[in-house]
XYZ file of N, CA and C in Angstrom:
243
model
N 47.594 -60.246 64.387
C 46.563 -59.480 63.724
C 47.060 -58.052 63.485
N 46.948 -57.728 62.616
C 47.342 -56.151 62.201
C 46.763 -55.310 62.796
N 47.046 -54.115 63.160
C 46.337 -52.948 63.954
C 45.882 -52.080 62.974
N 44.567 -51.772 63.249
C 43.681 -50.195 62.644
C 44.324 -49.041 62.735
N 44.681 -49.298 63.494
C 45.418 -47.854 63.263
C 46.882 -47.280 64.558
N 47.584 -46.736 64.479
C 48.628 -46.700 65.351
C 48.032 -46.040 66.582
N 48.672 -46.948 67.539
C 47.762 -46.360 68.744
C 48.887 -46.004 69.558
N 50.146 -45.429 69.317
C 51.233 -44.696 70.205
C 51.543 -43.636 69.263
N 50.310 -43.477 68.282
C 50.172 -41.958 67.568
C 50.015 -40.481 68.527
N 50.113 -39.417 68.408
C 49.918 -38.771 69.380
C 48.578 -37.842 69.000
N 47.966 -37.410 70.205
C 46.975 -37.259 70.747
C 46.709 -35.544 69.738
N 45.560 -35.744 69.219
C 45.125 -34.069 68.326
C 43.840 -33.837 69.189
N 43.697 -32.418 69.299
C 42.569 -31.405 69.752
C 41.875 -31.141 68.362
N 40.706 -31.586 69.225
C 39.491 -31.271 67.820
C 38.528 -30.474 68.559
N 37.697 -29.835 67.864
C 36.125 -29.364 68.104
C 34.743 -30.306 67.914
N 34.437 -30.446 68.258
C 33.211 -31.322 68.228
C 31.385 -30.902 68.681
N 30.673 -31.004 67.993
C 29.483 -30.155 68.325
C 28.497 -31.491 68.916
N 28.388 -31.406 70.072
C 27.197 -32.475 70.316
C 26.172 -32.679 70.905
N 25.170 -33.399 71.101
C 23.966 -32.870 71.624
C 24.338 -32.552 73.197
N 23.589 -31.440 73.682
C 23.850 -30.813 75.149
C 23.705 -32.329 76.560
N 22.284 -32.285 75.971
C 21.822 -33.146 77.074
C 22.337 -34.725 77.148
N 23.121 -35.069 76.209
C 23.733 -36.171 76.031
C 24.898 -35.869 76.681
N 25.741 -35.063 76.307
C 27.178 -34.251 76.694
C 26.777 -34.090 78.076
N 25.817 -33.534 78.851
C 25.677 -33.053 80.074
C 25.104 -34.848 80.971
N 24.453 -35.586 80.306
C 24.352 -36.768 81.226
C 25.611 -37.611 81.265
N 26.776 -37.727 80.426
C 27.817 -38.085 80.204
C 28.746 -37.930 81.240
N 29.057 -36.567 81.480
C 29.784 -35.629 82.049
C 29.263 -36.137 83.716
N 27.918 -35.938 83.766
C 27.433 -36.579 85.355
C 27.910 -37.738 86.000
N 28.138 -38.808 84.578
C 28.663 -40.327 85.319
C 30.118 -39.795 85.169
N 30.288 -38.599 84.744
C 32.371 -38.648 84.654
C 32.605 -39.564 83.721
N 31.630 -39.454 82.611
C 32.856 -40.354 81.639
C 33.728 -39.752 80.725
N 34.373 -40.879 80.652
C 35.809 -40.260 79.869
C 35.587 -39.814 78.493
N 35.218 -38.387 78.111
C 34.756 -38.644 76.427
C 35.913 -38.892 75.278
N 36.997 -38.345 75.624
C 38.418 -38.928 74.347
C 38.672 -40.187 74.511
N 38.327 -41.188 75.695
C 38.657 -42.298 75.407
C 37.009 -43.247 75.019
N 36.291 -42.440 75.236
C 35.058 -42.809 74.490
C 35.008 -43.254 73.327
N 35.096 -41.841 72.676
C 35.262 -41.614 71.793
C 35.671 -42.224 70.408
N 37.558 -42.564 70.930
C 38.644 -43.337 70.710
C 38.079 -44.682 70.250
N 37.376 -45.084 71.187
C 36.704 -46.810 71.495
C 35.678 -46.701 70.451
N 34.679 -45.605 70.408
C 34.011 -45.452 68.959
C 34.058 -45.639 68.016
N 34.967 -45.026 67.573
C 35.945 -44.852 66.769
C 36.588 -46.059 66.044
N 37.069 -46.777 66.999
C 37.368 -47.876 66.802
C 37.102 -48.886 66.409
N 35.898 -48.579 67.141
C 34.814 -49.903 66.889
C 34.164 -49.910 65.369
N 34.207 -48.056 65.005
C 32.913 -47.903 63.739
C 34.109 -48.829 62.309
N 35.774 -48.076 62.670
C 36.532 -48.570 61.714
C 36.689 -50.040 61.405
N 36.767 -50.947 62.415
C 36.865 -52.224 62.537
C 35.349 -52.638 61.322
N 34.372 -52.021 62.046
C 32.969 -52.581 61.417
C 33.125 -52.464 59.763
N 33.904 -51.050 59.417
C 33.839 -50.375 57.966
C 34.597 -51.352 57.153
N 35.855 -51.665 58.196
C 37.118 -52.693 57.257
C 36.466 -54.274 57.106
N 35.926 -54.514 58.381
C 35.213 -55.715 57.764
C 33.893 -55.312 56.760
N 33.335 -54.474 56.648
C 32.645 -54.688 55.571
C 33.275 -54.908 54.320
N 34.112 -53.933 53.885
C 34.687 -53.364 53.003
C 35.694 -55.044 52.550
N 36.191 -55.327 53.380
C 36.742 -56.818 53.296
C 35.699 -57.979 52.729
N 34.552 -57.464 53.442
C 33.949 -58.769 52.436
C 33.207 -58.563 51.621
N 33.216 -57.142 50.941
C 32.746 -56.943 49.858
C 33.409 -57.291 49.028
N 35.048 -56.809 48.746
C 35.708 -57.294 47.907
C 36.101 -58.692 47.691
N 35.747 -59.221 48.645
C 35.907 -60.785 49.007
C 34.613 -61.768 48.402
N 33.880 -60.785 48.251
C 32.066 -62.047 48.302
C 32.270 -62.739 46.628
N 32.696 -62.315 45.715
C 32.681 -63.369 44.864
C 33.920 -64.698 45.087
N 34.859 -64.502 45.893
C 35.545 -65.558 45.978
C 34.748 -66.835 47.382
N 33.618 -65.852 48.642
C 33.432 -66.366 49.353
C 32.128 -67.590 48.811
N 31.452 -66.448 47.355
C 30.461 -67.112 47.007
C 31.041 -68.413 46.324
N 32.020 -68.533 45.682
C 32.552 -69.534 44.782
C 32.747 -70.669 45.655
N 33.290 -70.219 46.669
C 33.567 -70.916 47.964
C 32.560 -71.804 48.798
N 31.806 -71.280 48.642
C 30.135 -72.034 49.339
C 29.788 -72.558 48.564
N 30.060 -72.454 47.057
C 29.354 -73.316 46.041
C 29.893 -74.548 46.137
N 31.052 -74.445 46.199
C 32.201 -75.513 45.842
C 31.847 -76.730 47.289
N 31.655 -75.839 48.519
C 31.375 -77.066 49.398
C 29.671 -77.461 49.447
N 28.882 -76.724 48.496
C 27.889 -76.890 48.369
C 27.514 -78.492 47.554
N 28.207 -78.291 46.271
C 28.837 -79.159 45.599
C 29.414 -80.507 45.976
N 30.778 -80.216 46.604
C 31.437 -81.231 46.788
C 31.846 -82.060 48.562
N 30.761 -81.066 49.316
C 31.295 -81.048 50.509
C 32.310 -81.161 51.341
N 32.412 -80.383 52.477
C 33.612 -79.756 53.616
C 35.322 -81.067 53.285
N 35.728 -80.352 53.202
C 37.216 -81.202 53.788
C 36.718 -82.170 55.242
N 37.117 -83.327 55.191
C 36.345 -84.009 56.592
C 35.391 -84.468 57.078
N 34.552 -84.222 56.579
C 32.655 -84.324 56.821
C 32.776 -85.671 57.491
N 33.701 -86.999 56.310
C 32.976 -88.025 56.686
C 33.960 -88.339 58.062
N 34.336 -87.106 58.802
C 35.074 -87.900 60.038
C 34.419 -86.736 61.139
N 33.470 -86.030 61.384
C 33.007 -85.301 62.469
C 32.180 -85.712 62.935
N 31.776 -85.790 64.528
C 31.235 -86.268 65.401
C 30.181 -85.457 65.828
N 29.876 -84.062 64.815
C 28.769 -83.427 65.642
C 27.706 -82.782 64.352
């Protein structure tokens, strides 16, 4: 599977403005906020590329559902469930 993004990139200092009382209950459990963050981050890009993937994708996915709509699955007449 291909990677989002290089992750033995090196590490940048940013500024960040965020709510206090969120930042301050955070900080109480000691959590880690750059690797928070990071994981955020991560997670929001993954979500964006799969969208973005099946947007450009939905007329081939739609053609695709038609077709087994149509003509049904590769196999059908041999599955057990």
């Amino acid at each position: 599977m291909q990677r989002l993004f290089a992750q033995k990139s090196p590490k940048e200092s940013i500024n960040l403005g965020l709510n206090h009382n969120l930042l301050k209950k955070c900080k109480d459990l000691k959590t880690n906020l750059s690797a928070t963050l990071e994981q955020a981050l991560s997670d929001k890009l993954a979500k964006l590329n799969s969208e973005k993937w099946a947007d450009e994708n939905k007329n081939a996915i739609q053609d695709y559902n038609q077709f087994i709509d149509e003509h049904g699955c590769f196999g059908d007449e041999f599955r057990e469930f």
